[in-house]
Amino acid sequence: MSDRGWRIAGSVAIVVAVILHNEEWLFASRGQPLFDGTTALFGWLPADVVYHLVWIGLGTLACWMLLRGSWRVRD
Amino acid sequence: MTLLVVGIVYMGILVAIGVISSRTGAASAEDYFLAGRSFGTLVLFMALFGTNVTAFALLGLPGKAYHQGVGVFGFFGASAAFWGPIVFILLGYPIWKFGKQFGYVTPSQMFADRWQSPAVGHLTLVLMLLYTVPYIVIGIMGGGIAINTLSDGAVSYELAAGVLTAVTVFYTSAGGMRGTAWTNVFQAGVFLVFLIVVCVGIATKLGGATHLHERLVAERPDLLTMHNFPAGKWATGFLVGPVSIIAFPHMFMRLLAARDAVSLRRTIKIYPLALILLFLPVTLIGVWGAVVEPGLQGKASDGILPLLVAQYLPDWLSAIGLAAILAAVMSSLDGQLLTISTLLSIDVFHRSGDARRWGRISVVVIAAIAFAVAMARPEAIFNISIYAFSGYTLMIPVMIAAFYWPRSTGPAIVAGSLAGHLLLATYYLPDSWWPSAWRLPDFGLFPVANCLVVEITIILLASSVTARHSSAVAFNDPLT
């Protein structure tokens, strides 16, 4: 994929991540919570925290795509 | 006794780093204020992270989670972990790139040069001073209050604030940027390790993390959702903290100190992980505290972390906790002091020739003034801090215009900035100065959102009717 393509893909991923961050919007559009907040991953990590960790993962992917398509530097 | 020993050892390490740093490097302005633009990944990352994290993370955030629940992680932590790297990529890299290319040391130099407009430079300088100086006072006050509380009043507020100010002034003035960065490596390590150890320790002592979660479900299920935050504030919260970090002058100048783009790129990759390692423990400690030690009202919940450490963990860990809080306070204070001293030495006194001497004098004078103000404990200063965060955010359109909009003009930047910052002030001025009836509605959002709309609109319109300076500097290819 071209640098321009990576930048566009990264920008789209950022928009998706922003929408996911605003879970209240998604909550309002569905009329019910996205998940049961009292559940927990591994029995102790609250579902709401897990939700945010997941979208941060997408956000990190967005950053990686932006970097891939912009700076002419590789580590 | 343990508290005293750990405190002395901690301060001793900082002084030693300051002394060693003062014996390395040249006497030039670039070396003193930017460590010769030599920071590799580790030092750059720790310097940025240590400066960014304040005592609010260790005391205020667990206190907020105590009342508002796990949404604190999404509102503060996830937002910062997402937006931090993005602003570093889109604005941090151009700051570093053009700073190195044109030899800029301060934000004012960069923006004045970009538009060939002394007015833009002066305005940037005034705004940076306006928003940063109160932070130095808050840092001193926060440290003094924390030590006084943790020592059960054995160490007075005045003595605590005095010692932490004196030690910070010593290593900052002695070592310049190099000294503050190396102390930040140590300090960021101290508070990160402390938080993880405390989180695991408290969970283990209180029957395990699973047991604590079950208690939350049974006793405080309301703390397990994010609905304790208004939707409008949630949607615009990223504008106040996570995005504005790139406009903090102390962050800006640390970016200029990067050795190369590879160091910056690696730092960006590590940054979100470090923020998660910071925000996850403080959130969990806060909500666990709500079931283990219920009943704390208002700001009293800010003491939940030290309270849990004191109640359930060994004494020596309380002492390390003191060091961690000091680390968070001092790692921001040193960066702010050095930055203000740089702005004064370079932009106001134009002393790049004997920078080291002027830098040291400035650090001492600013710290003395800030300490004197901190002794008066002005209540209003905490309101100013919220205002300042929004003020930094209003610097972002200026940065975007500098790097990404060649058609922007100096007069438009001045007009847009003045409008945005003045409008922001109307939201935070006391009612006696600016009656609340005169304020524009905030539509349930953070007021800075309205101010950004006004600022950007004026910059766009004014740029279309004013002429570009014929010798305005072109910042070409900001992302390559």
Coordinates of C-alpha atoms in Angstrom, one line a residue:
Chain A
M1 CA 0.0 0.0 0.0
S2 CA 1.2 3.5 -0.8
D3 CA 2.1 6.1 1.9
R4 CA -1.1 7.9 1.1
G5 CA -3.1 4.7 1.5
W6 CA -1.6 4.1 5.0
R7 CA -2.4 7.7 6.0
I8 CA -6.0 7.3 4.8
A9 CA -6.4 3.9 6.6
G10 CA -4.9 5.4 9.8
S11 CA -7.3 8.4 9.6
V12 CA -10.3 6.1 9.2
A13 CA -9.1 4.0 12.1
I14 CA -8.9 7.1 14.2
V15 CA -12.5 8.1 13.4
V16 CA -13.6 4.6 14.3
A17 CA -11.6 4.7 17.6
V18 CA -13.2 8.1 18.5
I19 CA -16.7 6.7 18.0
L20 CA -15.8 3.6 20.1
H21 CA -14.4 5.9 22.8
N22 CA -17.8 7.6 23.1
E23 CA -19.6 4.5 24.3
E24 CA -22.4 6.7 25.5
W25 CA -23.3 7.5 21.9
L26 CA -23.4 3.8 21.1
F27 CA -25.4 3.2 24.2
A28 CA -27.9 5.9 23.2
S29 CA -28.2 4.5 19.7
R30 CA -28.9 1.0 20.9
G31 CA -31.1 1.9 23.8
Q32 CA -29.2 -0.6 26.0
P33 CA -25.7 -1.0 27.3
L34 CA -23.1 -2.5 25.1
F35 CA -22.2 -5.0 27.7
D36 CA -22.9 -6.1 31.3
G37 CA -20.7 -3.8 33.4
T38 CA -20.6 -6.1 36.3
T39 CA -18.7 -8.8 34.4
A40 CA -14.9 -9.0 34.5
L41 CA -12.1 -10.5 32.4
F42 CA -10.2 -13.1 34.4
G43 CA -12.7 -12.4 37.2
W44 CA -11.2 -9.1 38.2
L45 CA -10.6 -6.7 35.3
P46 CA -13.9 -4.8 34.9
A47 CA -15.7 -5.0 31.6
D48 CA -15.6 -1.2 31.1
V49 CA -11.8 -1.2 31.4
V50 CA -11.5 -4.1 29.0
Y51 CA -13.7 -2.2 26.5
H52 CA -11.4 0.7 26.6
L53 CA -8.3 -1.4 26.4
V54 CA -9.7 -2.9 23.2
W55 CA -10.4 0.4 21.5
I56 CA -7.0 1.7 22.6
G57 CA -5.7 -1.3 20.7
L58 CA -7.5 0.0 17.6
G59 CA -6.1 3.5 18.3
T60 CA -2.6 2.1 18.5
L61 CA -3.1 0.3 15.2
A62 CA -4.3 3.7 13.8
C63 CA -1.1 5.3 15.0
W64 CA 1.0 2.5 13.5
M65 CA -0.7 3.1 10.1
L66 CA -0.2 6.8 10.3
L67 CA 3.5 6.3 11.1
R68 CA 3.9 3.7 8.3
G69 CA 2.5 6.2 5.9
S70 CA 4.3 9.3 7.0
W71 CA 7.7 9.5 8.6
R72 CA 10.5 8.2 6.3
V73 CA 12.1 6.6 9.3
R74 CA 12.2 2.9 10.2
D75 CA 13.4 1.5 13.5
Chain B
M1 CA 12.2 7.2 60.9
T2 CA 11.8 5.0 57.8
L3 CA 10.0 8.0 56.1
L4 CA 12.9 10.3 56.9
V5 CA 15.6 7.9 55.7
V6 CA 13.8 7.2 52.4
G7 CA 13.2 10.9 51.9
I8 CA 16.9 11.8 52.5
V9 CA 18.1 8.9 50.2
Y10 CA 15.7 10.0 47.5
M11 CA 16.7 13.7 47.6
G12 CA 20.3 12.6 47.8
I13 CA 20.0 10.7 44.5
L14 CA 18.5 13.7 42.8
V15 CA 21.2 16.0 44.0
A16 CA 23.9 13.5 42.9
I17 CA 22.3 13.3 39.4
G18 CA 22.3 17.1 39.2
V19 CA 25.9 17.4 40.2
I20 CA 27.0 14.8 37.6
S21 CA 24.9 16.4 34.9
S22 CA 26.4 19.8 35.6
R23 CA 29.9 18.4 34.8
T24 CA 29.0 17.2 31.4
G25 CA 28.1 19.0 28.2
A26 CA 29.1 22.4 26.8
A27 CA 28.2 25.9 28.0
S28 CA 26.0 26.7 25.0
A29 CA 22.3 27.6 25.2
E30 CA 21.5 24.6 23.1
D31 CA 23.4 22.3 25.5
Y32 CA 22.0 23.8 28.7
F33 CA 18.4 24.2 27.6
L34 CA 18.1 21.2 25.2
A35 CA 20.9 18.9 26.3
G36 CA 22.5 19.4 22.9
R37 CA 19.5 17.7 21.2
S38 CA 21.0 14.3 22.3
F39 CA 18.2 12.3 23.9
G40 CA 17.8 8.7 22.9
T41 CA 14.7 6.7 23.3
L42 CA 14.9 5.9 27.1
V43 CA 15.8 9.4 28.3
L44 CA 13.3 11.0 25.9
F45 CA 10.5 8.8 26.8
M46 CA 11.1 9.1 30.6
A47 CA 11.6 12.8 30.3
L48 CA 8.3 13.3 28.5
F49 CA 6.4 10.8 30.7
G50 CA 7.8 12.1 33.9
T51 CA 7.1 15.7 33.0
N52 CA 3.6 14.8 31.9
V53 CA 2.6 12.9 35.0
T54 CA 1.9 15.0 38.1
A55 CA 0.8 14.3 41.6
F56 CA -2.8 14.4 40.3
A57 CA -2.2 11.0 38.8
L58 CA -1.3 9.5 42.2
L59 CA -3.7 11.3 44.4
G60 CA -6.4 13.0 42.3
L61 CA -7.2 10.1 40.0
P62 CA -7.7 7.4 42.7
G63 CA -9.8 10.0 44.4
K64 CA -12.0 10.4 41.3
A65 CA -12.3 6.7 40.8
Y66 CA -13.4 6.4 44.4
H67 CA -16.5 8.5 43.6
Q68 CA -17.0 8.1 39.8
G69 CA -15.8 4.5 39.3
V70 CA -14.0 2.7 36.5
G71 CA -15.1 5.4 33.9
V72 CA -12.0 7.3 35.2
F73 CA -9.9 4.9 33.2
G74 CA -11.8 5.6 29.9
F75 CA -12.1 9.3 30.5
F76 CA -8.5 10.0 31.6
G77 CA -6.4 7.0 30.8
A78 CA -7.7 5.6 27.5
S79 CA -8.2 9.1 26.1
A80 CA -4.6 10.0 27.0
A81 CA -3.2 6.7 25.7
F82 CA -4.9 7.3 22.3
W83 CA -4.6 11.1 21.7
G84 CA -1.0 11.4 23.2
P85 CA 0.6 9.4 20.4
I86 CA -1.5 11.0 17.7
V87 CA -0.5 14.5 18.6
F88 CA 3.1 13.4 18.9
I89 CA 2.9 12.0 15.4
L90 CA 1.1 14.9 13.8
L91 CA 2.6 17.8 15.7
G92 CA 5.5 16.4 17.8
Y93 CA 7.5 15.2 14.8
P94 CA 7.2 18.6 12.9
I95 CA 8.2 20.4 16.1
W96 CA 11.3 18.3 16.4
K97 CA 12.1 18.3 12.7
F98 CA 11.8 22.1 12.1
G99 CA 13.3 22.8 15.6
K100 CA 16.4 20.9 14.6
Q101 CA 16.5 22.3 11.0
F102 CA 16.2 25.9 12.0
G103 CA 17.8 25.8 15.4
Y104 CA 14.8 26.8 17.5
V105 CA 15.0 26.6 21.3
T106 CA 11.6 28.0 22.3
P107 CA 8.0 27.9 20.9
S108 CA 8.0 31.7 20.5
Q109 CA 11.1 31.5 18.3
M110 CA 9.5 28.9 16.1
F111 CA 6.1 30.6 15.6
A112 CA 7.5 34.1 15.2
D113 CA 9.9 32.9 12.6
R114 CA 7.2 30.8 10.8
W115 CA 5.1 33.9 10.1
Q116 CA 7.9 36.5 10.3
S117 CA 5.7 38.1 13.0
P118 CA 7.2 39.3 16.3
A119 CA 3.6 39.8 17.5
V120 CA 3.0 36.0 17.2
G121 CA 6.2 35.4 19.1
H122 CA 5.3 37.8 21.9
L123 CA 1.8 36.5 22.2
T124 CA 3.1 32.9 22.4
L125 CA 5.5 33.9 25.1
V126 CA 2.9 35.7 27.2
L127 CA 0.4 32.8 26.9
M128 CA 3.1 30.2 27.8
L129 CA 4.1 32.3 30.9
L130 CA 0.4 32.9 31.9
Y131 CA -0.5 29.3 31.8
T132 CA 2.7 27.7 33.2
V133 CA 3.7 29.9 36.1
P134 CA 0.6 29.0 38.2
Y135 CA 1.5 25.3 37.6
I136 CA 4.8 25.8 39.4
V137 CA 3.0 27.2 42.4
I138 CA 0.5 24.3 42.3
G139 CA 3.4 21.8 42.2
I140 CA 5.0 23.3 45.2
M141 CA 1.7 23.4 47.1
G142 CA 0.8 19.9 46.1
G143 CA 4.1 18.5 47.3
G144 CA 4.0 20.4 50.6
I145 CA 0.4 19.2 51.3
A146 CA 1.2 15.6 50.4
I147 CA 4.3 15.3 52.6
N148 CA 2.6 17.1 55.5
T149 CA -0.4 14.7 55.3
L150 CA 1.7 11.5 54.8
S151 CA 3.9 12.4 57.7
D152 CA 0.9 13.0 59.9
G153 CA 1.9 16.6 60.4
A154 CA 5.4 15.7 61.6
V155 CA 6.9 17.6 58.6
S156 CA 5.2 21.0 58.3
Y157 CA 3.8 22.2 55.0
E158 CA 6.3 25.1 54.9
L159 CA 9.3 22.8 55.5
A160 CA 8.2 20.2 53.0
A161 CA 7.5 22.8 50.3
G162 CA 10.8 24.5 51.1
V163 CA 12.9 21.3 50.9
L164 CA 11.3 20.0 47.7
T165 CA 11.7 23.5 46.0
A166 CA 15.3 23.8 47.1
V167 CA 16.3 20.3 45.8
T168 CA 14.4 20.8 42.5
V169 CA 16.1 24.2 42.1
F170 CA 19.5 22.7 42.8
Y171 CA 19.4 19.9 40.2
T172 CA 17.5 21.9 37.6
S173 CA 19.9 24.9 37.8
A174 CA 22.9 22.7 38.0
G175 CA 22.1 20.2 35.3
G176 CA 19.8 22.1 32.9
M177 CA 17.8 19.9 30.5
R178 CA 20.3 17.0 30.9
G179 CA 19.9 17.1 34.7
T180 CA 16.1 17.2 34.7
A181 CA 15.9 14.5 32.1
W182 CA 18.1 12.1 34.0
T183 CA 16.3 12.7 37.2
N184 CA 13.0 12.1 35.3
V185 CA 14.3 8.7 34.3
F186 CA 14.8 7.9 38.0
Q187 CA 11.5 9.6 39.1
A188 CA 9.3 8.0 36.5
G189 CA 10.7 4.6 37.3
V190 CA 10.0 5.2 41.0
F191 CA 6.3 6.1 40.7
L192 CA 5.5 3.5 38.0
V193 CA 7.1 0.6 40.0
F194 CA 5.5 1.9 43.2
L195 CA 2.0 1.9 41.7
I196 CA 2.2 -1.6 40.3
V197 CA 3.7 -3.0 43.6
V198 CA 0.9 -1.2 45.6
C199 CA -1.8 -2.4 43.3
V200 CA -0.7 -6.1 43.5
G201 CA 0.1 -5.7 47.2
I202 CA -3.3 -4.3 48.2
A203 CA -5.2 -6.9 46.1
T204 CA -3.2 -9.7 47.7
K205 CA -3.7 -8.4 51.2
L206 CA -7.4 -7.9 50.8
G207 CA -8.3 -11.4 49.5
G208 CA -7.4 -11.1 45.8
A209 CA -8.5 -8.9 42.9
T210 CA -11.4 -11.3 42.1
H211 CA -12.7 -11.0 45.6
L212 CA -12.5 -7.2 45.5
H213 CA -14.4 -7.2 42.2
E214 CA -17.1 -9.4 43.7
R215 CA -17.5 -6.9 46.5
L216 CA -17.8 -4.1 44.0
V217 CA -20.6 -6.0 42.2
A218 CA -22.4 -6.6 45.5
E219 CA -21.8 -3.3 47.2
R220 CA -21.1 -0.6 44.6
P221 CA -22.2 -1.8 41.1
D222 CA -22.7 1.9 40.1
L223 CA -18.9 2.2 40.1
L224 CA -18.5 -0.4 37.3
T225 CA -20.0 1.8 34.6
M226 CA -19.0 5.0 32.8
H227 CA -22.4 6.6 33.2
N228 CA -21.2 8.8 36.0
F229 CA -19.7 11.2 33.4
P230 CA -22.0 13.5 31.3
A231 CA -21.9 12.6 27.6
G232 CA -20.9 16.1 26.5
K233 CA -18.1 16.3 28.9
W234 CA -17.0 12.8 28.0
A235 CA -17.0 13.7 24.2
T236 CA -14.9 16.8 24.6
G237 CA -12.8 15.8 27.6
F238 CA -9.9 14.8 25.2
L239 CA -9.6 18.5 24.3
V240 CA -8.7 19.5 27.9
G241 CA -5.9 17.1 28.9
P242 CA -4.8 14.5 26.3
V243 CA -4.5 16.8 23.3
S244 CA -3.2 19.8 25.1
I245 CA 0.0 18.0 26.3
I246 CA 1.8 18.8 23.0
A247 CA 1.3 22.5 23.7
F248 CA 2.8 22.4 27.2
P249 CA 6.0 24.4 26.8
H250 CA 7.9 21.9 28.9
M251 CA 6.7 19.0 26.7
F252 CA 7.4 21.1 23.6
M253 CA 11.0 21.7 24.6
R254 CA 11.7 18.1 25.6
L255 CA 10.6 17.1 22.1
L256 CA 13.2 19.5 20.7
A257 CA 15.8 17.6 22.7
A258 CA 15.3 14.3 20.8
R259 CA 18.4 13.0 19.1
D260 CA 16.7 11.6 16.0
A261 CA 13.4 10.6 14.5
V262 CA 14.0 7.0 15.5
S263 CA 14.1 7.9 19.2
L264 CA 10.9 9.9 18.8
R265 CA 9.2 7.0 16.9
R266 CA 10.1 4.5 19.5
T267 CA 8.9 6.8 22.3
I268 CA 5.5 7.1 20.6
K269 CA 5.2 3.4 20.6
I270 CA 6.0 3.0 24.3
Y271 CA 3.9 6.0 25.5
P272 CA 0.4 4.4 25.4
L273 CA 1.6 1.3 27.2
A274 CA 3.2 3.4 30.0
L275 CA 0.0 5.4 30.4
I276 CA -2.0 2.2 30.7
L277 CA 0.4 0.9 33.3
L278 CA -0.2 4.2 35.2
F279 CA -3.9 4.6 34.9
L280 CA -5.0 1.0 35.4
P281 CA -3.6 0.7 38.9
V282 CA -4.8 4.1 40.1
T283 CA -8.3 3.3 38.8
L284 CA -8.4 -0.1 40.4
I285 CA -7.0 1.3 43.7
G286 CA -9.7 4.0 43.7
V287 CA -12.7 1.7 43.2
W288 CA -11.3 -1.0 45.6
G289 CA -10.9 1.8 48.1
A290 CA -14.6 2.7 47.8
V291 CA -15.6 -0.7 49.2
V292 CA -12.7 -1.3 51.6
E293 CA -12.7 2.2 53.1
P294 CA -16.2 3.7 52.3
G295 CA -17.5 7.0 53.5
L296 CA -14.8 9.4 52.4
Q297 CA -16.5 12.7 51.3
G298 CA -15.4 15.1 48.6
K299 CA -11.7 15.8 48.3
A300 CA -10.9 13.5 51.3
S301 CA -11.0 10.7 48.7
D302 CA -7.7 12.1 47.2
G303 CA -6.0 10.5 50.2
I304 CA -7.3 7.0 49.4
L305 CA -4.0 5.6 48.0
P306 CA -1.8 6.7 50.9
L307 CA -4.6 5.6 53.2
L308 CA -4.7 2.0 51.8
V309 CA -0.9 1.8 51.8
A310 CA -0.7 2.9 55.4
Q311 CA -3.5 0.6 56.5
Y312 CA -2.7 -2.6 54.7
L313 CA 1.0 -2.5 53.5
P314 CA 4.3 -2.4 55.4
D315 CA 5.7 0.9 56.7
W316 CA 8.6 0.9 54.3
L317 CA 6.1 0.9 51.4
S318 CA 4.5 4.0 52.8
A319 CA 7.9 5.6 52.7
I320 CA 8.4 4.6 49.1
G321 CA 4.9 6.0 48.5
L322 CA 6.2 9.4 49.8
A323 CA 9.1 9.2 47.4
A324 CA 6.7 8.3 44.5
I325 CA 4.5 11.3 45.2
L326 CA 7.6 13.5 45.5
A327 CA 8.8 12.0 42.2
A328 CA 5.6 12.9 40.4
V329 CA 5.6 16.4 41.8
M330 CA 9.3 17.1 41.2
S331 CA 9.5 15.5 37.7
S332 CA 6.9 18.1 36.5
L333 CA 8.2 21.0 38.6
D334 CA 11.7 20.7 37.2
G335 CA 10.6 20.7 33.6
Q336 CA 8.3 23.8 34.2
L337 CA 11.0 25.7 36.0
L338 CA 13.6 25.0 33.3
T339 CA 11.1 25.9 30.6
I340 CA 10.2 29.3 32.1
S341 CA 13.9 30.0 32.7
T342 CA 14.5 29.2 29.0
L343 CA 11.7 31.5 27.8
L344 CA 13.0 34.3 30.0
S345 CA 16.7 33.8 29.1
I346 CA 16.2 33.4 25.3
D347 CA 13.0 35.3 24.5
V348 CA 13.0 38.1 27.1
F349 CA 16.6 38.7 28.0
H350 CA 18.2 37.4 24.7
R351 CA 21.1 35.8 26.6
S352 CA 22.0 32.9 24.4
G353 CA 25.7 33.7 24.8
D354 CA 25.9 33.2 28.6
A355 CA 22.8 31.0 28.7
R356 CA 24.0 28.7 31.5
R357 CA 24.4 31.6 34.0
W358 CA 21.2 33.3 33.0
G359 CA 19.3 30.1 33.0
R360 CA 20.5 29.3 36.6
I361 CA 19.6 32.8 37.8
S362 CA 16.2 32.6 36.2
V363 CA 15.5 29.2 37.8
V364 CA 16.3 30.5 41.3
V365 CA 14.3 33.7 40.9
I366 CA 11.2 32.0 39.5
A367 CA 11.3 29.3 42.2
A368 CA 11.7 31.9 44.9
I369 CA 8.6 33.8 43.6
A370 CA 6.6 30.6 43.2
F371 CA 7.6 29.5 46.7
A372 CA 6.5 32.8 48.2
V373 CA 3.1 32.6 46.5
A374 CA 2.7 28.9 47.6
M375 CA 3.3 30.0 51.2
A376 CA 0.1 32.2 50.9
R377 CA -1.8 29.1 49.7
P378 CA -4.1 31.0 47.3
E379 CA -7.4 29.0 46.8
A380 CA -8.0 30.4 43.4
I381 CA -4.9 28.8 42.0
F382 CA -6.7 25.5 41.5
N383 CA -9.3 27.1 39.3
I384 CA -6.5 28.7 37.3
S385 CA -5.1 25.2 36.6
I386 CA -8.3 24.0 34.9
Y387 CA -8.3 27.2 32.9
A388 CA -4.6 26.7 31.9
F389 CA -5.2 23.3 30.5
S390 CA -7.8 24.7 28.2
G391 CA -5.6 27.6 27.3
Y392 CA -2.8 25.2 26.2
T393 CA -5.4 23.5 23.9
L394 CA -6.0 26.8 22.2
M395 CA -2.4 26.7 21.1
I396 CA -3.1 23.6 18.9
P397 CA -4.7 25.5 16.0
V398 CA -1.7 27.7 15.9
M399 CA 0.6 24.6 15.6
I400 CA -1.7 23.0 12.9
A401 CA -1.6 26.3 10.9
A402 CA 2.1 26.5 11.3
F403 CA 2.8 23.1 9.9
Y404 CA -0.1 22.3 7.6
W405 CA -1.5 25.5 6.3
P406 CA 0.9 27.5 4.2
R407 CA -1.7 30.2 3.4
S408 CA -2.2 31.2 7.1
T409 CA -0.9 34.6 8.0
G410 CA 0.6 36.2 11.2
P411 CA -2.2 38.8 11.7
A412 CA -4.8 36.0 11.4
I413 CA -3.0 33.9 14.0
V414 CA -2.9 36.9 16.4
A415 CA -6.5 37.7 15.8
G416 CA -7.8 34.1 16.2
S417 CA -5.6 33.4 19.2
L418 CA -6.7 36.6 21.0
A419 CA -10.3 35.9 20.4
G420 CA -10.1 32.3 21.5
H421 CA -8.1 33.0 24.7
L422 CA -10.2 36.0 25.7
L423 CA -13.4 34.1 25.2
L424 CA -12.0 31.3 27.3
A425 CA -11.2 33.7 30.1
T426 CA -14.8 34.8 30.2
Y427 CA -15.8 31.3 31.3
Y428 CA -13.3 31.2 34.1
L429 CA -13.2 34.8 35.4
P430 CA -14.9 35.3 38.8
D431 CA -18.5 36.4 38.7
S432 CA -17.6 39.8 40.1
W433 CA -15.4 40.4 37.0
W434 CA -17.6 38.8 34.4
P435 CA -21.2 38.0 35.4
S436 CA -22.2 34.5 34.4
A437 CA -25.2 35.9 32.6
W438 CA -22.8 37.4 30.0
R439 CA -21.2 34.1 29.3
L440 CA -21.9 32.1 26.1
P441 CA -23.7 28.8 26.8
D442 CA -21.3 25.9 26.9
F443 CA -23.9 23.5 25.5
G444 CA -22.9 20.9 28.1
L445 CA -19.4 20.7 26.6
F446 CA -16.1 21.8 28.0
P447 CA -16.0 25.6 27.2
V448 CA -12.8 25.2 25.3
A449 CA -14.8 23.5 22.5
N450 CA -16.6 26.8 21.8
C451 CA -13.4 28.8 22.0
L452 CA -11.8 26.5 19.4
V453 CA -14.6 27.0 17.0
V454 CA -14.3 30.8 17.3
E455 CA -10.5 30.7 17.1
I456 CA -10.3 28.5 14.1
T457 CA -13.1 30.4 12.3
I458 CA -11.3 33.7 12.8
I459 CA -7.9 32.3 11.7
L460 CA -9.5 30.9 8.5
L461 CA -11.4 34.1 7.7
A462 CA -8.6 36.5 8.6
S463 CA -6.1 34.5 6.6
S464 CA -8.2 34.8 3.5
V465 CA -8.3 38.6 3.7
T466 CA -4.7 39.3 4.9
A467 CA -1.5 38.9 3.0
R468 CA 1.3 36.4 3.8
H469 CA 4.6 37.9 4.8
S470 CA 6.9 37.7 1.7
S471 CA 9.6 36.0 3.7
A472 CA 7.5 33.7 5.9
V473 CA 9.3 30.5 6.6
A474 CA 7.9 27.5 4.7
F475 CA 7.7 24.4 6.9
N476 CA 7.6 21.9 4.0
D477 CA 6.6 18.2 4.3
P478 CA 5.9 18.2 8.0
L479 CA 5.3 14.4 8.1
T480 CA 8.2 13.2 6.0

